[in-house]
GROMACS .gro file of C-alpha atoms in nm:
model
  344
    1MET     CA    1  -2.033   1.380  -2.485
    2LYS     CA    2  -2.033   1.354  -2.139
    3GLU     CA    3  -1.957   0.935  -2.004
    4SER     CA    4  -2.082   0.809  -1.698
    5ALA     CA    5  -1.966   0.544  -1.469
    6GLU     CA    6  -2.215   0.233  -1.494
    7ILE     CA    7  -2.211  -0.006  -1.187
    8SER     CA    8  -2.314  -0.378  -1.183
    9ILE     CA    9  -2.250  -0.644  -1.018
   10THR     CA   10  -2.154  -0.926  -1.211
   11ALA     CA   11  -1.948  -1.237  -1.340
   12SER     CA   12  -1.850  -1.198  -1.625
   13SER     CA   13  -1.788  -0.920  -1.881
   14PRO     CA   14  -1.735  -0.908  -2.253
   15VAL     CA   15  -1.394  -0.708  -2.245
   16LYS     CA   16  -1.284  -0.892  -2.058
   17SER     CA   17  -1.077  -1.265  -2.176
   18ASN     CA   18  -1.085  -1.543  -1.985
   19LYS     CA   19  -0.800  -1.570  -1.889
   20THR     CA   20  -0.839  -1.233  -1.663
   21LEU     CA   21  -1.186  -1.359  -1.541
   22ILE     CA   22  -1.035  -1.736  -1.422
   23TRP     CA   23  -0.737  -1.533  -1.213
   24ARG     CA   24  -0.954  -1.247  -1.113
   25ASN     CA   25  -1.141  -1.581  -0.958
   26ILE     CA   26  -0.832  -1.729  -0.851
   27ALA     CA   27  -0.793  -1.418  -0.666
   28PHE     CA   28  -1.168  -1.450  -0.484
   29ALA     CA   29  -1.152  -1.689  -0.403
   30PHE     CA   30  -0.785  -1.669  -0.190
   31GLY     CA   31  -0.859  -1.322   0.008
   32ILE     CA   32  -1.198  -1.505   0.113
   33SER     CA   33  -1.002  -1.846   0.221
   34ALA     CA   34  -0.734  -1.646   0.404
   35LEU     CA   35  -1.016  -1.373   0.551
   36LEU     CA   36  -1.237  -1.632   0.721
   37PHE     CA   37  -0.905  -1.773   0.796
   38MET     CA   38  -0.778  -1.490   0.968
   39VAL     CA   39  -1.185  -1.399   1.182
   40TYR     CA   40  -1.096  -1.774   1.303
   41LYS     CA   41  -0.741  -1.726   1.416
   42ILE     CA   42  -0.844  -1.415   1.585
   43GLY     CA   43  -1.157  -1.493   1.708
   44MET     CA   44  -1.534  -1.405   1.705
   45ASP     CA   45  -1.507  -1.321   2.104
   46VAL     CA   46  -1.228  -1.107   2.098
   47ILE     CA   47  -1.332  -0.927   1.755
   48TRP     CA   48  -1.717  -0.829   1.939
   49ASP     CA   49  -1.549  -0.749   2.299
   50ASN     CA   50  -1.354  -0.555   2.074
   51LEU     CA   51  -1.571  -0.404   1.901
   52LYS     CA   52  -1.778  -0.298   2.245
   53GLN     CA   53  -1.464  -0.162   2.405
   54THR     CA   54  -1.442   0.096   2.117
   55GLY     CA   55  -1.840   0.170   2.087
   56TRP     CA   56  -1.932   0.355   1.699
   57TRP     CA   57  -1.590   0.505   1.700
   58PHE     CA   58  -1.531   0.196   1.503
   59GLY     CA   59  -1.705   0.352   1.298
   60ALA     CA   60  -1.489   0.650   1.242
   61ILE     CA   61  -1.129   0.436   1.270
   62ILE     CA   62  -1.341   0.239   0.926
   63GLY     CA   63  -1.435   0.659   0.798
   64VAL     CA   64  -1.076   0.760   0.809
   65TRP     CA   65  -0.954   0.435   0.608
   66GLY     CA   66  -1.249   0.501   0.347
   67VAL     CA   67  -1.011   0.888   0.313
   68VAL     CA   68  -0.688   0.692   0.276
   69TYR     CA   69  -0.838   0.466   0.002
   70LEU     CA   70  -0.961   0.780  -0.137
   71ILE     CA   71  -0.632   0.978  -0.136
   72ASN     CA   72  -0.450   0.681  -0.215
   73ALA     CA   73  -0.606   0.579  -0.598
   74LEU     CA   74  -0.617   1.040  -0.673
   75SER     CA   75  -0.225   0.960  -0.602
   76TRP     CA   76  -0.234   0.628  -0.932
   77TYR     CA   77  -0.509   0.754  -1.093
   78ILE     CA   78  -0.317   1.140  -1.119
   79ILE     CA   79  -0.028   0.904  -1.248
   80ILE     CA   80  -0.210   0.669  -1.462
   81ARG     CA   81  -0.460   0.956  -1.597
   82GLU     CA   82  -0.339   1.082  -1.904
   83ASP     CA   83  -0.101   0.749  -2.050
   84THR     CA   84  -0.412   0.638  -2.211
   85THR     CA   85  -0.573   0.779  -2.484
   86GLU     CA   86  -0.875   0.552  -2.312
   87LYS     CA   87  -1.045   0.746  -2.021
   88ILE     CA   88  -1.031   0.504  -1.698
   89PRO     CA   89  -1.338   0.611  -1.408
   90PHE     CA   90  -1.223   0.699  -1.100
   91LEU     CA   91  -1.441   0.439  -0.933
   92ALA     CA   92  -1.295   0.132  -1.178
   93VAL     CA   93  -0.905   0.301  -0.952
   94PHE     CA   94  -1.063   0.337  -0.678
   95LYS     CA   95  -1.143  -0.036  -0.709
   96PHE     CA   96  -0.888  -0.193  -0.852
   97THR     CA   97  -0.643   0.082  -0.465
   98VAL     CA   98  -0.845  -0.134  -0.196
   99SER     CA   99  -0.882  -0.482  -0.346
  100GLY     CA  100  -0.491  -0.457  -0.439
  101TYR     CA  101  -0.412  -0.347  -0.086
  102ALA     CA  102  -0.682  -0.655   0.028
  103LEU     CA  103  -0.436  -0.827  -0.155
  104ASN     CA  104  -0.125  -0.738  -0.022
  105TYR     CA  105  -0.280  -0.762   0.319
  106ILE     CA  106  -0.290  -1.154   0.300
  107THR     CA  107   0.029  -1.222   0.150
  108PRO     CA  108   0.351  -1.215   0.227
  109MET     CA  109   0.620  -0.978   0.138
  110GLY     CA  110   0.367  -0.737   0.053
  111LEU     CA  111   0.360  -0.722  -0.367
  112ALA     CA  112   0.286  -1.078  -0.398
  113GLY     CA  113  -0.057  -1.057  -0.458
  114GLY     CA  114  -0.192  -0.696  -0.556
  115GLU     CA  115   0.016  -0.585  -0.786
  116PRO     CA  116   0.023  -0.871  -1.035
  117TYR     CA  117  -0.346  -0.844  -0.953
  118ARG     CA  118  -0.380  -0.479  -1.026
  119ILE     CA  119  -0.154  -0.494  -1.384
  120MET     CA  120  -0.393  -0.792  -1.462
  121GLU     CA  121  -0.729  -0.523  -1.452
  122LEU     CA  122  -0.528  -0.203  -1.651
  123ARG     CA  123  -0.457  -0.420  -1.910
  124ARG     CA  124  -0.845  -0.433  -1.976
  125TYR     CA  125  -0.677  -0.011  -2.082
  126MET     CA  126  -0.414   0.019  -2.155
  127PRO     CA  127  -0.120  -0.273  -2.345
  128THR     CA  128   0.022  -0.482  -2.116
  129GLU     CA  129   0.372  -0.239  -2.072
  130LYS     CA  130   0.191   0.059  -2.007
  131ALA     CA  131  -0.018  -0.118  -1.699
  132THR     CA  132   0.285  -0.287  -1.578
  133ALA     CA  133   0.487   0.046  -1.553
  134ASN     CA  134   0.176   0.230  -1.411
  135VAL     CA  135   0.157   0.017  -1.172
  136ILE     CA  136   0.624  -0.007  -1.072
  137LEU     CA  137   0.524   0.391  -1.108
  138TYR     CA  138   0.286   0.349  -0.851
  139ALA     CA  139   0.406   0.106  -0.588
  140MET     CA  140   0.732   0.312  -0.598
  141MET     CA  141   0.558   0.606  -0.485
  142HIS     CA  142   0.432   0.473  -0.190
  143VAL     CA  143   0.757   0.281  -0.098
  144CYS     CA  144   0.905   0.615  -0.125
  145SER     CA  145   0.662   0.751   0.081
  146HIS     CA  146   0.728   0.545   0.347
  147PHE     CA  147   1.105   0.673   0.338
  148PHE     CA  148   0.998   1.087   0.413
  149PHE     CA  149   0.718   1.003   0.637
  150TRP     CA  150   0.957   0.803   0.855
  151LEU     CA  151   1.228   1.035   0.847
  152THR     CA  152   0.976   1.281   0.943
  153ALA     CA  153   0.921   1.086   1.264
  154ALA     CA  154   1.266   0.988   1.297
  155ILE     CA  155   1.306   1.407   1.305
  156LEU     CA  156   1.008   1.466   1.532
  157ILE     CA  157   1.194   1.186   1.766
  158ALA     CA  158   1.490   1.410   1.805
  159TRP     CA  159   1.308   1.716   1.899
  160LEU     CA  160   1.046   1.596   2.113
  161VAL     CA  161   1.113   1.300   2.352
  162PRO     CA  162   1.419   1.267   2.577
  163VAL     CA  163   1.667   0.970   2.390
  164SER     CA  164   1.923   0.762   2.532
  165VAL     CA  165   2.299   0.751   2.388
  166ALA     CA  166   2.144   0.376   2.212
  167VAL     CA  167   1.848   0.577   2.078
  168SER     CA  168   2.060   0.873   1.913
  169ILE     CA  169   2.256   0.650   1.738
  170ALA     CA  170   1.891   0.386   1.637
  171LEU     CA  171   1.743   0.752   1.496
  172THR     CA  172   2.138   0.903   1.275
  173VAL     CA  173   2.090   0.505   1.093
  174ILE     CA  174   1.740   0.522   0.994
  175VAL     CA  175   1.707   0.905   0.913
  176THR     CA  176   2.099   0.831   0.697
  177ALA     CA  177   1.893   0.546   0.543
  178CYS     CA  178   1.534   0.698   0.415
  179ILE     CA  179   1.795   1.000   0.292
  180VAL     CA  180   2.008   0.717   0.076
  181LEU     CA  181   1.657   0.523  -0.035
  182ILE     CA  182   1.518   0.868  -0.123
  183ILE     CA  183   1.759   0.954  -0.337
  184LEU     CA  184   1.786   0.565  -0.476
  185PHE     CA  185   1.495   0.625  -0.583
  186PHE     CA  186   1.531   0.973  -0.764
  187ARG     CA  187   1.721   0.796  -0.967
  188GLY     CA  188   1.543   0.531  -1.026
  189TYR     CA  189   1.241   0.724  -1.169
  190LYS     CA  190   1.513   0.921  -1.369
  191GLN     CA  191   1.733   0.646  -1.520
  192GLY     CA  192   1.474   0.408  -1.530
  193LEU     CA  193   1.474   0.057  -1.263
  194VAL     CA  194   1.339  -0.254  -1.412
  195ILE     CA  195   1.628  -0.366  -1.626
  196ARG     CA  196   1.836  -0.273  -1.386
  197LEU     CA  197   1.705  -0.474  -1.096
  198THR     CA  198   1.657  -0.762  -1.296
  199ARG     CA  199   2.053  -0.726  -1.390
  200ILE     CA  200   2.121  -0.756  -1.011
  201ALA     CA  201   1.839  -1.052  -0.973
  202GLY     CA  202   2.053  -1.233  -1.305
  203ASN     CA  203   2.333  -1.261  -1.032
  204LEU     CA  204   2.061  -1.447  -0.765
  205PRO     CA  205   2.160  -1.854  -0.776
  206PHE     CA  206   1.883  -2.106  -0.887
  207ILE     CA  207   1.694  -1.813  -1.057
  208GLY     CA  208   1.958  -1.627  -1.250
  209LYS     CA  209   2.032  -1.834  -1.509
  210LYS     CA  210   1.630  -1.759  -1.571
  211ILE     CA  211   1.635  -1.447  -1.518
  212ARG     CA  212   1.882  -1.343  -1.759
  213ASN     CA  213   1.686  -1.524  -2.031
  214MET     CA  214   1.411  -1.443  -1.941
  215LYS     CA  215   1.559  -1.086  -1.971
  216GLU     CA  216   1.717  -1.131  -2.317
  217SER     CA  217   1.359  -1.259  -2.449
  218THR     CA  218   1.206  -0.952  -2.300
  219ARG     CA  219   1.470  -0.673  -2.345
  220ASP     CA  220   1.201  -0.461  -2.594
  221ARG     CA  221   0.897  -0.433  -2.354
  222LEU     CA  222   1.127  -0.384  -2.032
  223THR     CA  223   1.269  -0.111  -2.223
  224LEU     CA  224   0.952   0.061  -2.319
  225ILE     CA  225   0.886  -0.015  -1.907
  226ASP     CA  226   1.160   0.162  -1.821
  227ASN     CA  227   1.085   0.431  -2.052
  228GLN     CA  228   0.783   0.474  -1.896
  229ILE     CA  229   0.927   0.543  -1.565
  230ARG     CA  230   1.148   0.776  -1.668
  231ASP     CA  231   0.877   0.975  -1.874
  232LEU     CA  232   0.685   1.088  -1.524
  233ARG     CA  233   1.020   1.200  -1.340
  234GLY     CA  234   1.178   1.384  -1.619
  235LYS     CA  235   0.828   1.477  -1.846
  236ARG     CA  236   0.548   1.505  -1.616
  237VAL     CA  237   0.733   1.653  -1.324
  238LYS     CA  238   0.400   1.808  -1.156
  239ALA     CA  239   0.233   1.432  -1.189
  240PHE     CA  240   0.529   1.285  -1.055
  241TYR     CA  241   0.563   1.523  -0.723
  242GLY     CA  242   0.155   1.556  -0.730
  243SER     CA  243   0.143   1.220  -0.645
  244LEU     CA  244   0.340   1.200  -0.395
  245LEU     CA  245   0.226   1.459  -0.177
  246LEU     CA  246  -0.027   1.237  -0.194
  247GLU     CA  247   0.098   0.926  -0.041
  248TYR     CA  248   0.285   1.115   0.186
  249ILE     CA  249  -0.072   1.297   0.271
  250ALA     CA  250  -0.231   0.968   0.317
  251ARG     CA  251   0.011   0.847   0.583
  252LEU     CA  252  -0.063   1.224   0.780
  253VAL     CA  253  -0.412   1.148   0.759
  254ASN     CA  254  -0.350   0.759   0.863
  255CYS     CA  255  -0.242   0.895   1.184
  256ILE     CA  256  -0.567   0.995   1.270
  257GLU     CA  257  -0.640   0.606   1.367
  258ILE     CA  258  -0.435   0.647   1.642
  259LEU     CA  259  -0.555   0.932   1.737
  260ILE     CA  260  -0.961   0.767   1.793
  261ILE     CA  261  -0.848   0.442   1.956
  262VAL     CA  262  -0.593   0.565   2.208
  263TYR     CA  263  -0.891   0.832   2.339
  264ALA     CA  264  -1.168   0.542   2.291
  265LEU     CA  265  -0.957   0.369   2.543
  266GLY     CA  266  -0.963   0.596   2.782
  267GLU     CA  267  -0.560   0.776   2.760
  268HIS     CA  268  -0.480   1.066   2.594
  269ALA     CA  269  -0.202   1.143   2.317
  270SER     CA  270  -0.172   1.427   2.067
  271TYR     CA  271  -0.147   1.418   1.736
  272ILE     CA  272   0.281   1.377   1.717
  273ASP     CA  273   0.269   1.087   1.922
  274ALA     CA  274  -0.007   0.919   1.655
  275LEU     CA  275   0.235   1.007   1.385
  276ILE     CA  276   0.481   0.862   1.551
  277ILE     CA  277   0.365   0.511   1.682
  278VAL     CA  278   0.252   0.487   1.359
  279ALA     CA  279   0.579   0.531   1.162
  280LEU     CA  280   0.760   0.307   1.443
  281SER     CA  281   0.508   0.009   1.391
  282SER     CA  282   0.557   0.025   1.034
  283LEU     CA  283   0.893   0.058   1.025
  284PHE     CA  284   0.906  -0.215   1.268
  285ALA     CA  285   0.650  -0.415   1.045
  286ASN     CA  286   0.857  -0.353   0.698
  287LEU     CA  287   1.153  -0.505   0.880
  288LEU     CA  288   0.975  -0.824   0.892
  289PHE     CA  289   0.815  -0.795   0.555
  290PHE     CA  290   0.759  -1.162   0.495
  291SER     CA  291   0.412  -1.177   0.845
  292PRO     CA  292   0.092  -1.236   0.660
  293MET     CA  293  -0.048  -0.915   0.769
  294GLN     CA  294   0.207  -0.825   1.008
  295LEU     CA  295   0.129  -1.036   1.267
  296GLY     CA  296   0.327  -1.021   1.528
  297THR     CA  297   0.577  -0.801   1.444
  298ARG     CA  298   0.294  -0.475   1.447
  299GLU     CA  299   0.258  -0.559   1.823
  300GLY     CA  300   0.678  -0.525   1.880
  301GLY     CA  301   0.599  -0.221   1.687
  302LEU     CA  302   0.288  -0.094   1.888
  303TYR     CA  303   0.540  -0.212   2.200
  304LEU     CA  304   0.836  -0.006   2.133
  305ALA     CA  305   0.623   0.265   2.026
  306PHE     CA  306   0.378   0.346   2.294
  307LYS     CA  307   0.644   0.245   2.592
  308THR     CA  308   0.904   0.489   2.407
  309LEU     CA  309   0.652   0.805   2.440
  310GLY     CA  310   0.531   0.696   2.786
  311ILE     CA  311   0.183   0.637   2.711
  312VAL     CA  312   0.041   0.322   2.935
  313PRO     CA  313   0.256   0.069   2.686
  314GLY     CA  314  -0.050  -0.242   2.796
  315ILE     CA  315  -0.303  -0.029   2.579
  316SER     CA  316  -0.043  -0.157   2.243
  317ILE     CA  317  -0.231  -0.490   2.305
  318SER     CA  318  -0.589  -0.400   2.218
  319VAL     CA  319  -0.503  -0.120   1.958
  320SER     CA  320  -0.381  -0.375   1.742
  321LEU     CA  321  -0.637  -0.544   1.772
  322ILE     CA  322  -0.856  -0.261   1.689
  323THR     CA  323  -0.673  -0.184   1.368
  324ARG     CA  324  -0.670  -0.593   1.261
  325ILE     CA  325  -1.027  -0.573   1.292
  326ARG     CA  326  -1.012  -0.262   1.065
  327GLU     CA  327  -0.794  -0.426   0.861
  328LEU     CA  328  -1.049  -0.724   0.845
  329PHE     CA  329  -1.330  -0.490   0.721
  330TRP     CA  330  -1.158  -0.343   0.433
  331ILE     CA  331  -1.030  -0.694   0.320
  332MET     CA  332  -1.302  -0.753   0.281
  333ILE     CA  333  -1.457  -0.461   0.132
  334GLY     CA  334  -1.124  -0.549  -0.072
  335ILE     CA  335  -1.264  -0.913  -0.182
  336LEU     CA  336  -1.579  -0.810  -0.231
  337LEU     CA  337  -1.466  -0.524  -0.501
  338MET     CA  338  -1.357  -0.767  -0.705
  339LYS     CA  339  -1.691  -0.866  -0.828
  340ILE     CA  340  -1.783  -0.520  -0.929
  341THR     CA  341  -1.800  -0.486  -1.225
  342ILE     CA  342  -1.690  -0.069  -1.331
  343ARG     CA  343  -1.839   0.050  -1.668
  344ARG     CA  344  -1.799   0.390  -1.827
   0.00000   0.00000   0.00000
């Protein structure tokens, strides 16, 4: 029988436990509160002025990120579709993707909100261990694509942009670090990662003892999660490289946003310029990963990138504000999607 997806807005569902509903509603309330706070901090007058400045181009900016999220969802869908006997609608994976990123944007340290939410939602379709493994696998793929993207940008800067000795040294450090981290991530996929991380975390002060106790009491579950991670790299090679490639492509598509914004502001930039701008600003922001919505860090990264490329650095503030307004839009969409149930 052919399956179809049905979308309904509901406050409860027979397939969800009360605990899941409680946590979903807490995440929803937190998301709404954080969104309103961010709108207040930016200011409605600033938001309106920047929307008028970009005009109808803002619709294209929103559309670019719609494509990016679709690619992200497809990357994750490739990982999970063969890992459960119950078919998961792609629309559900898209919903979990957008809502998860919305929570990541508004919480410090990035993964503090979105990943637990995704695990909670995915548990409806598979055991907790498998849900956890699939969320970790996708998070690893997302992070690993960062390293390939930064590596690409560093090579392009060294090749195309006249740089000083200090910048050359910095680029060498970035390239070396990216290569080392890529190797470590591939080893993590091949040998498992969770038990190794808990072993390292067990040596931390204050919380080390609790982590060691948790590790001993949940060793079987952690081993199962590690087996899932190794299985993707060892047995599902096409899914592994297909998911990683899609994450990398999503980052390349993301660069189109900068092209549109710069053009709307009356300046000119090439696609290579946009790629370098996105890479430098994201690298700068991730070095200071504890800032919610990358407040302050993105502005510094964008200013540095525009100055390096010889583009008027003053427009970096406008570019940052427009990207934040786009984020507010997709955060709102992600939070609202939490209240939508997608059934087969």
